[in-house]
Short mmCIF file of C-alpha atoms (C1' of nucleotides) in Angstrom, two decimals:
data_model
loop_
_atom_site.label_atom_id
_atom_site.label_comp_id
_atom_site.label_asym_id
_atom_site.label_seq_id
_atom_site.Cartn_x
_atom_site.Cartn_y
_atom_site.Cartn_z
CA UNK T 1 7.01 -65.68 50.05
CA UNK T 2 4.99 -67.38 47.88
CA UNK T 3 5.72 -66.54 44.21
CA UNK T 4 2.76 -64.23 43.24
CA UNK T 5 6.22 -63.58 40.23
CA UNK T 6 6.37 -65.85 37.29
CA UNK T 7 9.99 -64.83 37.38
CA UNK T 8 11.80 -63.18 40.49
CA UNK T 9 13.47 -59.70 39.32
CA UNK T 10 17.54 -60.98 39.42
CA UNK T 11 18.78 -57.62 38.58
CA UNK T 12 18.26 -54.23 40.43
CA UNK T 13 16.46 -52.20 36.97
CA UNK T 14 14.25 -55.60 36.98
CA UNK T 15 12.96 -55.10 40.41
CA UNK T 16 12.46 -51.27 40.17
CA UNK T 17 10.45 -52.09 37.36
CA UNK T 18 8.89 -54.60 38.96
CA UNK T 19 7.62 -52.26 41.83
CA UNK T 20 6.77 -49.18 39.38
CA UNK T 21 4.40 -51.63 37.75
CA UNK T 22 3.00 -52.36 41.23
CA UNK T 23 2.62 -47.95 41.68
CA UNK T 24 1.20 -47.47 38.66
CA UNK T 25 -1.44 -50.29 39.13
CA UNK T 26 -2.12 -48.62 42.42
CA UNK T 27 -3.05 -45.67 41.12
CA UNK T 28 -4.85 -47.37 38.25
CA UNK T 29 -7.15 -48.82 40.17
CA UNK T 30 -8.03 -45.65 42.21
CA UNK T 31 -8.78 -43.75 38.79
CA UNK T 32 -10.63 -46.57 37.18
CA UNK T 33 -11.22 -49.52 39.48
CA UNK T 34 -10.56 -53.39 38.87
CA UNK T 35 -12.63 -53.84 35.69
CA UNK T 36 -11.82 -50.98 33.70
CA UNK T 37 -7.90 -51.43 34.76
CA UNK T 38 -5.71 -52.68 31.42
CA UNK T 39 -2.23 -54.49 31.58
CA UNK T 40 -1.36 -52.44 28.65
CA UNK T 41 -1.83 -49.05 30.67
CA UNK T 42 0.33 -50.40 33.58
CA UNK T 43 2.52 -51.50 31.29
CA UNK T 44 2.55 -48.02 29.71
CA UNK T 45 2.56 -45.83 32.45
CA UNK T 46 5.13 -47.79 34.09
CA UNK T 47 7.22 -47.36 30.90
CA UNK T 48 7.72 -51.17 30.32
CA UNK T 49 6.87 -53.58 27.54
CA UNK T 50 3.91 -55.91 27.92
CA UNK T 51 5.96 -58.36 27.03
CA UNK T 52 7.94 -57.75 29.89
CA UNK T 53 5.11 -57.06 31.91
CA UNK T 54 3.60 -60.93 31.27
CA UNK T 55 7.39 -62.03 32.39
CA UNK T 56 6.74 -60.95 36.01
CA UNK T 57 3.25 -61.24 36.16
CA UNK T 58 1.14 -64.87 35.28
CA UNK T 59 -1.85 -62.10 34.40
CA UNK T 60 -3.75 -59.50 35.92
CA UNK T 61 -5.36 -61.07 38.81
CA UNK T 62 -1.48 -62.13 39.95
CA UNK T 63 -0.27 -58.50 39.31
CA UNK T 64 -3.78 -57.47 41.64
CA UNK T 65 -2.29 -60.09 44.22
CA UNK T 66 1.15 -59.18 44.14
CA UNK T 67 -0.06 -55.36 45.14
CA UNK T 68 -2.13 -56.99 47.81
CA UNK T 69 0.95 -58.98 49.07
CA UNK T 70 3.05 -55.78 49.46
CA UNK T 71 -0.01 -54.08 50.94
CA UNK T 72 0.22 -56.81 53.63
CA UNK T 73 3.67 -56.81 54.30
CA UNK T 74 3.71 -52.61 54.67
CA UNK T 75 0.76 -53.18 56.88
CA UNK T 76 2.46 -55.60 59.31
CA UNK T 77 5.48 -54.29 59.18
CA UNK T 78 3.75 -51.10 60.64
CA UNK T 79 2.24 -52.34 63.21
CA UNK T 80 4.72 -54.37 64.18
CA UNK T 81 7.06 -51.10 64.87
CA UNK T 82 4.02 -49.46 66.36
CA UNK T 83 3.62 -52.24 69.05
CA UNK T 84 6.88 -51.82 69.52
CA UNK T 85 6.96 -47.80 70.08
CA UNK T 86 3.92 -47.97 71.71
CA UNK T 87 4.23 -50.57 74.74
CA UNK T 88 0.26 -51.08 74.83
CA UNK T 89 -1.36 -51.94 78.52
CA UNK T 90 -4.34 -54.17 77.39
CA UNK T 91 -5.14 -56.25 74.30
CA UNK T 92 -7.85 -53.60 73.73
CA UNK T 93 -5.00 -51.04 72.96
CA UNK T 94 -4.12 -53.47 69.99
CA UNK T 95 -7.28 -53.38 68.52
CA UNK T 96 -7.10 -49.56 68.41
CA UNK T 97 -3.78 -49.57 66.89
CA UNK T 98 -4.53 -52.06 64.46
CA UNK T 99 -7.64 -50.60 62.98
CA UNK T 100 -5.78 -47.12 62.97
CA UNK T 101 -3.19 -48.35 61.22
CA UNK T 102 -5.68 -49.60 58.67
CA UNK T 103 -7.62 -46.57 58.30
CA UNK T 104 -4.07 -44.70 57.87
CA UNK T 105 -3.53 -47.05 55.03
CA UNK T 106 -6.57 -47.20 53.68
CA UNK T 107 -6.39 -42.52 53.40
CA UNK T 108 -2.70 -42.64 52.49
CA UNK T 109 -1.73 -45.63 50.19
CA UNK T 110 -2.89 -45.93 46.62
CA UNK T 111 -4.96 -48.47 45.94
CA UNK T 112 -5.35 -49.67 48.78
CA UNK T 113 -8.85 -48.80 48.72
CA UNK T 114 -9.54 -50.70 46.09
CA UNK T 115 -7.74 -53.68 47.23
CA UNK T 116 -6.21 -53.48 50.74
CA UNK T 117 -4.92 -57.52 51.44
CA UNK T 118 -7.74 -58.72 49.28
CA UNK T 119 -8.28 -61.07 46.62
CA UNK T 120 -10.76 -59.09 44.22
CA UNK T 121 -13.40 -61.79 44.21
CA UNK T 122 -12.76 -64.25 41.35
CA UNK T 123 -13.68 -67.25 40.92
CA UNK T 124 -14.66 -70.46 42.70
CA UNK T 125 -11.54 -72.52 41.34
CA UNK T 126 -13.99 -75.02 38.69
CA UNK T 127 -16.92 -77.05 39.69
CA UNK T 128 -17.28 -77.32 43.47
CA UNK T 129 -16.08 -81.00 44.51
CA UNK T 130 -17.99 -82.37 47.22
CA UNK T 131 -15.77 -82.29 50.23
CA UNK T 132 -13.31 -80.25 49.31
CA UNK T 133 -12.02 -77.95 52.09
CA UNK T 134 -9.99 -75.44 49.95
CA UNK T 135 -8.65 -72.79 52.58
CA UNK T 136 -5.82 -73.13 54.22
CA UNK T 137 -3.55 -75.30 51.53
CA UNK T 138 -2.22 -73.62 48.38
CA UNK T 139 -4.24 -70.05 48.15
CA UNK T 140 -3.80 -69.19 51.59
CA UNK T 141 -6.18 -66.50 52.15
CA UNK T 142 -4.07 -62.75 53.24
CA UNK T 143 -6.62 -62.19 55.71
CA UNK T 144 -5.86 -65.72 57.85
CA UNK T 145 -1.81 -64.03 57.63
CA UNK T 146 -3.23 -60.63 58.93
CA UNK T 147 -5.03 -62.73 61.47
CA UNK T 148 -2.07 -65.26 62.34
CA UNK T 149 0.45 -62.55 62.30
CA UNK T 150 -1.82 -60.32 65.12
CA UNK T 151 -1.74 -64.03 67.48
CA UNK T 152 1.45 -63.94 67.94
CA UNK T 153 1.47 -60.36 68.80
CA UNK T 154 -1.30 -60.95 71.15
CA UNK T 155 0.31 -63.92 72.81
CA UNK T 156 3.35 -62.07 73.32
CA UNK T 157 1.31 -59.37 74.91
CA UNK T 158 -0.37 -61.28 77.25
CA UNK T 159 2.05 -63.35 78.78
CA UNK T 160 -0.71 -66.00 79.66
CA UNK T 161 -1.44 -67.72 76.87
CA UNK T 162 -4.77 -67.48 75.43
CA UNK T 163 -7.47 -69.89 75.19
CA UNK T 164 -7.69 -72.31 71.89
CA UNK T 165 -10.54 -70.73 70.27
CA UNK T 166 -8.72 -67.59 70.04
CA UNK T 167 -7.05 -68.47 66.39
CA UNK T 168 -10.50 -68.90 64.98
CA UNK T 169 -11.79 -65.94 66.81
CA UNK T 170 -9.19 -63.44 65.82
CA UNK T 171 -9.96 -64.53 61.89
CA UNK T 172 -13.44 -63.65 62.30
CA UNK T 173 -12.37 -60.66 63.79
CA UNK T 174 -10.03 -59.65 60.97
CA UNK T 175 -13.08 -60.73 58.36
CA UNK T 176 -15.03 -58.41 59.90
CA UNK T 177 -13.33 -55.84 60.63
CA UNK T 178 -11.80 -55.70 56.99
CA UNK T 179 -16.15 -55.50 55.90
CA UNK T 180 -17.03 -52.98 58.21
CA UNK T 181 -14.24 -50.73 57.12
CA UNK T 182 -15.00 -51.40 53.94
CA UNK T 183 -18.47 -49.57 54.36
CA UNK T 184 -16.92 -47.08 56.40
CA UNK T 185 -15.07 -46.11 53.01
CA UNK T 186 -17.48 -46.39 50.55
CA UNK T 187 -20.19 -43.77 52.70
CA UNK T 188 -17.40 -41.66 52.95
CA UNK T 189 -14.22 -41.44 51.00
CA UNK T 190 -12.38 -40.27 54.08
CA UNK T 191 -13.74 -43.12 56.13
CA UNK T 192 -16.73 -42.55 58.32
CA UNK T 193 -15.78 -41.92 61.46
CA UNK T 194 -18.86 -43.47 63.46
CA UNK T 195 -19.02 -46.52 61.73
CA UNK T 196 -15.22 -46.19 61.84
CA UNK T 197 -16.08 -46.28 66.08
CA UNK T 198 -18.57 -48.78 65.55
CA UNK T 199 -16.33 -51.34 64.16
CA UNK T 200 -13.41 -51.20 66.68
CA UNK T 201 -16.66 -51.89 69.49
CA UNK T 202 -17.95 -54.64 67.28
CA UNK T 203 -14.41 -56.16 67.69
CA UNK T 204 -13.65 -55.23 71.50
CA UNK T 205 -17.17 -56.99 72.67
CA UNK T 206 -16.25 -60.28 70.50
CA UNK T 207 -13.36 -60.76 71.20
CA UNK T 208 -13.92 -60.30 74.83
CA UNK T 209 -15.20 -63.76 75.24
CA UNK T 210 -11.90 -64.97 74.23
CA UNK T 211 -9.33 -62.53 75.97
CA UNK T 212 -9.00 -61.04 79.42
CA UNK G 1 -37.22 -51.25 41.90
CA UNK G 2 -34.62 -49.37 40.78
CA UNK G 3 -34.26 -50.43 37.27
CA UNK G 4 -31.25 -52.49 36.74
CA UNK G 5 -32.95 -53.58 33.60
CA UNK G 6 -32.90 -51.24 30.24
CA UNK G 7 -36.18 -52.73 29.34
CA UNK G 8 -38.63 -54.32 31.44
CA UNK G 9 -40.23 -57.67 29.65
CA UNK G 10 -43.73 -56.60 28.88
CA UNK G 11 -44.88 -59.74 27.66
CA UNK G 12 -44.68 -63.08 28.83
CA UNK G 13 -42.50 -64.80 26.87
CA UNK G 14 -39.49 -61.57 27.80
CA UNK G 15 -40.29 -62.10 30.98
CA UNK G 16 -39.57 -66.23 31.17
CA UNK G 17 -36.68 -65.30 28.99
CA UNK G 18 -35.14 -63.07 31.51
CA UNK G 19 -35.63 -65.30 34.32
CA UNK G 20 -33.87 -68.14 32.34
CA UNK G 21 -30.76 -65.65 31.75
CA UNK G 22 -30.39 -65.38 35.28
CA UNK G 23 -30.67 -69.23 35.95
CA UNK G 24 -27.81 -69.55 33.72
CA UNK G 25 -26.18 -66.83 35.10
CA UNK G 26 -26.25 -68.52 38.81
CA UNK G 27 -25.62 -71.74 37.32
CA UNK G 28 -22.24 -70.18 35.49
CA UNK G 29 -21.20 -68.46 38.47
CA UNK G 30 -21.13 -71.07 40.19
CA UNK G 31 -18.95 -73.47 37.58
CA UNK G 32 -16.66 -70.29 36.53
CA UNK G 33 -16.73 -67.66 38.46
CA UNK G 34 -16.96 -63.97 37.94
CA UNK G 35 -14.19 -63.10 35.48
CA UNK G 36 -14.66 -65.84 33.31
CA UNK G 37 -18.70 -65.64 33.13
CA UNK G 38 -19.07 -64.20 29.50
CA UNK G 39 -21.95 -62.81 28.39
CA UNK G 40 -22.32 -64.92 25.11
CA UNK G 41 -22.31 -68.29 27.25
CA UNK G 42 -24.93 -67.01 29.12
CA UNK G 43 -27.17 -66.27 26.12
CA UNK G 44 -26.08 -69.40 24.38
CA UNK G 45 -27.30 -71.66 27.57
CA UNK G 46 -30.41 -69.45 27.98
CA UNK G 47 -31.31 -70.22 24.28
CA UNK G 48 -31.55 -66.11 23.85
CA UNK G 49 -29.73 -64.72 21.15
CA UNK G 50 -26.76 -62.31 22.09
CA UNK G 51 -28.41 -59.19 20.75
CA UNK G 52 -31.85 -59.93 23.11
CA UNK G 53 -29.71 -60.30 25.68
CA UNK G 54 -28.26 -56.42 25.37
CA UNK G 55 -31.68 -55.09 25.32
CA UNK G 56 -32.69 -55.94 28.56
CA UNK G 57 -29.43 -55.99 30.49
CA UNK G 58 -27.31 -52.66 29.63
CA UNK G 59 -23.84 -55.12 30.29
CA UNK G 60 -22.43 -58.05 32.36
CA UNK G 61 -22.51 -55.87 35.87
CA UNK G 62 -26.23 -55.54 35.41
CA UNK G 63 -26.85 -58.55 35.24
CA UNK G 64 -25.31 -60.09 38.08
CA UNK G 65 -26.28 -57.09 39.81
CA UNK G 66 -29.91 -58.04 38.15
CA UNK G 67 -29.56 -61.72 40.03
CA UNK G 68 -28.12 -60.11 43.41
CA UNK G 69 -31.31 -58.32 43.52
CA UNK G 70 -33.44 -61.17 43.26
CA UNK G 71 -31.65 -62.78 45.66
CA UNK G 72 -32.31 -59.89 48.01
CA UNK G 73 -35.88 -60.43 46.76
CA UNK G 74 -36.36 -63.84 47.84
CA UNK G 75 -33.99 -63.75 51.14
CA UNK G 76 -36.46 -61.42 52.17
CA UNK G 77 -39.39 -63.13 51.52
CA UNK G 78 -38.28 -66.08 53.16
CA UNK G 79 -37.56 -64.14 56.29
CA UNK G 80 -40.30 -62.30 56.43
CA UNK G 81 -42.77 -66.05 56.05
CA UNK G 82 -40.42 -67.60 58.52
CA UNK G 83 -40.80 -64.64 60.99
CA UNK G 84 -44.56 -64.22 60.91
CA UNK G 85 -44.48 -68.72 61.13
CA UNK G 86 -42.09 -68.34 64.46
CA UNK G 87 -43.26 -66.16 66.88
CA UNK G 88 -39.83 -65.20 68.33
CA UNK G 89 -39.37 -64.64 72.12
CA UNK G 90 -36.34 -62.61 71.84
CA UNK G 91 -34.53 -60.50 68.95
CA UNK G 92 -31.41 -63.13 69.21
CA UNK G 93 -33.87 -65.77 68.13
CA UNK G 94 -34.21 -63.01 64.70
CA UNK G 95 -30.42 -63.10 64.31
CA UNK G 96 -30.15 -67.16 64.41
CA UNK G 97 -33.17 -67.05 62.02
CA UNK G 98 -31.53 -64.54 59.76
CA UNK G 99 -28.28 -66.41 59.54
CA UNK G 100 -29.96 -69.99 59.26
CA UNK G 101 -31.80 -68.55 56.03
CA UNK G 102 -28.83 -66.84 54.99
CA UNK G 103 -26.47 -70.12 55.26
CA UNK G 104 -29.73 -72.08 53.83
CA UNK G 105 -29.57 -70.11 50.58
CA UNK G 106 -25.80 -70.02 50.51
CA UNK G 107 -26.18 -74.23 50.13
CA UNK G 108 -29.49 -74.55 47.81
CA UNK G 109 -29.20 -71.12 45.79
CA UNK G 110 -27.35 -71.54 42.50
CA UNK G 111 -24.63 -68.64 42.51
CA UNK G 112 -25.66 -67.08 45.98
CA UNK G 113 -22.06 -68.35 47.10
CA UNK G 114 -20.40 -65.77 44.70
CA UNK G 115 -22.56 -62.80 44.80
CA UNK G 116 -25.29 -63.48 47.14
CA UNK G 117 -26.44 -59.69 47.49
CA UNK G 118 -23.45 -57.93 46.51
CA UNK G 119 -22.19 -56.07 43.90
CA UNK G 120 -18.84 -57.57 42.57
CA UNK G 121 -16.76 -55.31 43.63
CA UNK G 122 -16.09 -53.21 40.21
CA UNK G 123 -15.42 -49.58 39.65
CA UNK G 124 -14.47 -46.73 42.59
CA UNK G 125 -17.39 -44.53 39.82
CA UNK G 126 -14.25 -42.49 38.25
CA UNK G 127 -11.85 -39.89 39.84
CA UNK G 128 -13.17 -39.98 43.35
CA UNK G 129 -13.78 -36.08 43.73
CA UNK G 130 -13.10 -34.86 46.99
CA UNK G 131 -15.60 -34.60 49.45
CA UNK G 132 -18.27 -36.80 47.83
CA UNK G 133 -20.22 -39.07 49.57
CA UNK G 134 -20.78 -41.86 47.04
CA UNK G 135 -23.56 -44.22 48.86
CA UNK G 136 -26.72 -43.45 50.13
CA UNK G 137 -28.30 -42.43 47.16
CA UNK G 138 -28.16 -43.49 43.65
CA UNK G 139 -26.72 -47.11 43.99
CA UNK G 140 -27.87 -48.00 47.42
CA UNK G 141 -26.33 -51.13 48.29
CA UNK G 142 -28.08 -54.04 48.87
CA UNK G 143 -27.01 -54.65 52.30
CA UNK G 144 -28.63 -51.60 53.45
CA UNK G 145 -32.00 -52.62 52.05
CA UNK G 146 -30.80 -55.86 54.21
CA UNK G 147 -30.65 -53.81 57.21
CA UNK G 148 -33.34 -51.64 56.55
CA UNK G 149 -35.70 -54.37 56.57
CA UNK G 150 -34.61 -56.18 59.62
CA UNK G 151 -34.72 -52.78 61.36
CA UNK G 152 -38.70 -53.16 60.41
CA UNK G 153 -38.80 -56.33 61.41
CA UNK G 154 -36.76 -55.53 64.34
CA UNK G 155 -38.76 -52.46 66.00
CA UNK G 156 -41.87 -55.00 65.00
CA UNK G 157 -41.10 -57.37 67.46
CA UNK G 158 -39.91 -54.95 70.29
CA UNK G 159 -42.86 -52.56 71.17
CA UNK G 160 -40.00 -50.47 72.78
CA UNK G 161 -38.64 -48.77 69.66
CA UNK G 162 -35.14 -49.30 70.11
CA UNK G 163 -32.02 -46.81 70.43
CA UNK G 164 -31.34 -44.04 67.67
CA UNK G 165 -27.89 -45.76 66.90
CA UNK G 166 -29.81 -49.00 66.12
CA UNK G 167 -29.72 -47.98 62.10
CA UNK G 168 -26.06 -48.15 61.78
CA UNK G 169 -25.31 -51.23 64.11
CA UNK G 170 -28.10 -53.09 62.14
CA UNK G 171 -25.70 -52.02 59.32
CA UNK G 172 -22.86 -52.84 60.66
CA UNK G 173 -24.16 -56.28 61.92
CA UNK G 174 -25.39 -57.43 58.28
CA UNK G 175 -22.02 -56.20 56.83
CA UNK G 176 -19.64 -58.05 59.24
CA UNK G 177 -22.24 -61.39 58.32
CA UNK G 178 -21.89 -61.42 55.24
CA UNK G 179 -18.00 -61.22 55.44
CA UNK G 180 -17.88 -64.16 58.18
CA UNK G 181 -20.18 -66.36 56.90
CA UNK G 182 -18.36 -65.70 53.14
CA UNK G 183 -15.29 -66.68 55.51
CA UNK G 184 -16.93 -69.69 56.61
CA UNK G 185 -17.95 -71.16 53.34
CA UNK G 186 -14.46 -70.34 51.63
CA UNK G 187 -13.33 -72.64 54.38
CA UNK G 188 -16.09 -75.62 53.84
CA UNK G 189 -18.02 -75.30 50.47
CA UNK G 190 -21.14 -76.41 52.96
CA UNK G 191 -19.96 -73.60 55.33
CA UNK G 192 -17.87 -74.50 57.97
CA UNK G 193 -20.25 -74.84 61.55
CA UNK G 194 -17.83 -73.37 63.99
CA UNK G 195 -17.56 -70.54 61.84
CA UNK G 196 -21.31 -69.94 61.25
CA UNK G 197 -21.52 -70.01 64.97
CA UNK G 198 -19.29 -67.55 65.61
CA UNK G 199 -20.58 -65.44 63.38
CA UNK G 200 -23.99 -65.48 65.35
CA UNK G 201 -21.90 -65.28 68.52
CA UNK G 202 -20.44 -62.01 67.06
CA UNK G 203 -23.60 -60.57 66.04
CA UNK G 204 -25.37 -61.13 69.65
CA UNK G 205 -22.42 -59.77 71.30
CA UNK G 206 -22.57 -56.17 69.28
CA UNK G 207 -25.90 -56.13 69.51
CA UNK G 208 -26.65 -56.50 72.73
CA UNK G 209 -25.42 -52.61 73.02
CA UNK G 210 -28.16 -51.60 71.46
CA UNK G 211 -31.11 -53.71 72.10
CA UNK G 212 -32.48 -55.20 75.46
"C1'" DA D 1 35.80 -62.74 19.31
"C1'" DG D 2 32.96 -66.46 20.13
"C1'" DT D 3 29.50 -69.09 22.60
"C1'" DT D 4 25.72 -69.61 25.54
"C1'" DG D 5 21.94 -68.57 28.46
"C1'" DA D 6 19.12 -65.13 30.36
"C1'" DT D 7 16.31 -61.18 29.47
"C1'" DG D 8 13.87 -57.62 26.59
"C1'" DC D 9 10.64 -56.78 23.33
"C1'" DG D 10 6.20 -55.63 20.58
"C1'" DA D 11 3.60 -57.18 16.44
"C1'" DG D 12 0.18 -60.40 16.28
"C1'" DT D 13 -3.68 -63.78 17.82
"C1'" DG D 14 -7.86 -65.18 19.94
"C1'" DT D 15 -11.73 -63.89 22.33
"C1'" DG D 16 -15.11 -61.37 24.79
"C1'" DG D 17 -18.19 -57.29 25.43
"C1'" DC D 18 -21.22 -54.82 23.09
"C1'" DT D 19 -23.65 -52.45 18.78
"C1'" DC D 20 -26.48 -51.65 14.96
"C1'" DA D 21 -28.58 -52.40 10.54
"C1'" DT D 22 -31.94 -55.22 9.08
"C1'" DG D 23 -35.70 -58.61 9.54
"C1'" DT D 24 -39.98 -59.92 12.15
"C1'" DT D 25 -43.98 -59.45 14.72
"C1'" DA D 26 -47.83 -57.08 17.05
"C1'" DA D 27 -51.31 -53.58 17.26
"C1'" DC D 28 -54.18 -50.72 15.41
"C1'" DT D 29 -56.73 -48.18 11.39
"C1'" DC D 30 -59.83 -47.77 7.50
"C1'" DG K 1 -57.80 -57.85 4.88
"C1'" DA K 2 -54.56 -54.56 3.14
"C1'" DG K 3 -51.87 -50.86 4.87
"C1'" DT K 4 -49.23 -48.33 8.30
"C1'" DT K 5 -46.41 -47.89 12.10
"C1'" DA K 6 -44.00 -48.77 16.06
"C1'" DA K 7 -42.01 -52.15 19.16
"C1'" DC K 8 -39.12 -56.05 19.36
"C1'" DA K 9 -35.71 -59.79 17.78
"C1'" DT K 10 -31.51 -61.10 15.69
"C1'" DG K 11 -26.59 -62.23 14.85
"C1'" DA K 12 -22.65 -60.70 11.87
"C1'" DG K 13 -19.26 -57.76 12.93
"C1'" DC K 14 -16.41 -54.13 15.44
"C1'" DC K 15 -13.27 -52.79 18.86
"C1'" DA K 16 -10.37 -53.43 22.60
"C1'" DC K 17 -8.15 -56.22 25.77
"C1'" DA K 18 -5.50 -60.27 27.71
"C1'" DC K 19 -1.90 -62.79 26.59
"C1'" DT K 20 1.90 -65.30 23.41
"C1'" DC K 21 5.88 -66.24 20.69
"C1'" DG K 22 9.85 -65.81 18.12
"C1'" DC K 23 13.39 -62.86 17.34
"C1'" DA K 24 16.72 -59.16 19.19
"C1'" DT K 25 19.71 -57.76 22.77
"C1'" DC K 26 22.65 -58.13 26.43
"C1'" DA K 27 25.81 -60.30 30.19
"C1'" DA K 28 29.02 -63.43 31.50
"C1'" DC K 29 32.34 -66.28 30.87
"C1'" DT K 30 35.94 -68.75 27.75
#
DNA sequence: AGTTGATGCGAGTGTGGCTCATGTTAACTC
DNA sequence: GAGTTAACATGAGCCACACTCGCATCAACT
């Protein structure tokens, strides 16, 4: 993975701390959001040191990341056994799964409202150099691994391998889903079940121009 | 308009003063990004001292929020002149126009490529309380208005008043552009072409559900 | 028991958001 | 034009937060 850590926990107390700093930040953010979220509290409520606490983590946006990171990896790791359990008949099926799986997430895990895979918008890395593509190198975005990961699951699906605008279609099609949930949540906390609908249609009719 | 400012300049010389704050403000956001905007840089550069600054904008949310809304404002305007200028044959012809002006302002609009009509994401408003819908009301966000207006426009150019479900899927649509085409220019600071088309392709495609 | 390198720690520093007491101007009265 | 009052302008200063740094502690090995 890349290292979100300044320094990788060696030692088992290290990396339970680690990861209690990573609840309590989850549950941070649900009570008080991005802004209003302090190091010091995490630090406190996870019952560490801030000195320790700026050992593992470069600063708050890299603690933020490295709760996104394990969001991701609980996420695919879920679907992954679901696809698995599940044996789905059409790549439509996925696309159900997948945005069930999100909306699970979204009710059930802390923070994950707040934050899901996300980078909490930050800034635009200094002054915009003419010319300079900046996805895809060093700050690989989570989305385009939520997106990669979900090719090969649909390639292994369907046996016959897709056409080649399908890697740039499916990344549009995690963007957008990951938006439209996103206002599913915020009209209603539980996640509004019609534009919850609406979303996994918005995705089926795209992405029908590129699948079976 | 709702008031996003604490006072509204009544004279002249507030008013030119306030417009210059937001200059700077787009300007900043684009060379630093949110989190390290500060609120004294942007009074320095504006020639406003840092007290004048607090009495028209209650903190550093409202005013970005202040400068997503005149975004909105002019986005808006500009679709609206282009619109009546057109003469459109068919409502995809509104969506191309729509995301031409949107991608126009995203290259030529100081700051529109970090907030463009959005609120930053910030603060989940305290301990979410069970059962309460948050949106809709006080802080309606700025998409909707978005949506709201190209239903207008929308119903406008269709004498056949369109399907009841056409409010949210407007919704939906603006919310899943925004997310692509932020997609598109994260890839290629002057926003990456396959992307934008896709973007459109996605929009005609979950349309065409819901209008003729 | 001694030596060394990794890890733990929290008082302290710099800075940014925001206020508030005081100074300045505008508007209006007699 | 002097007097009165209310709106507006100003920036030194306060508080709280992100983050550091040098010393303490511990683990491992000799």
């Amino acid at each position: 993975m890349t290292s979100v850590l300044r320094r990788r926990p060696a030692q088992r107390r290290s990396a339970v701390r680690v990861e209690r700093m990573l609840d309590e930040c989850a549950l941070l953010l649900d009570e008080v959001g991005y802004e209003a979220l302090t190091t010091k509290e995490v630090a406190r409520r996870a019952e560490v040191p801030i000195g320790t606490f700026y050992q593992f983590f470069r600063d708050k946006q890299a603690l933020v990341r490295a709760l996104a990171l394990r969001n991701l990896d609980a996420f695919l790791e879920r679907i992954t056994q679901r696809i698995a359990a599940a044996d789905l008949g059409h790549w439509t099926d996925l696309v159900e799964l997948a945005v069930d799986e999100f909306v699970h997430m979204k009710r059930t895990t802390p923070g994950f409202g707040v934050v899901d895979f996300g980078e909490v918008l930050i800034a635009p890395g200094g002054p915009a150099l003419p010319g300079t593509h900046r996805a895809l190198d060093e700050a690989r975005d989570n989305n385009e691994i939520v997106a990669d990961r979900l090719r090969l699951l649909t390639k292994e699906l369907l046996d016959a391998p897709a056409g080649s605008g399908l890697d740039r279609a499916l990344l549009v099609a995690v963007e957008a889903t990951d938006a439209v949930l996103k206002l599913a949540f915020r009209a209603d906390p539980a996640g509004d079940p019609q534009l919850i609908a609406e979303c996994k249609q918005l995705v089926r009719r795209y992405l029908a121009d590129h699948l079976p």
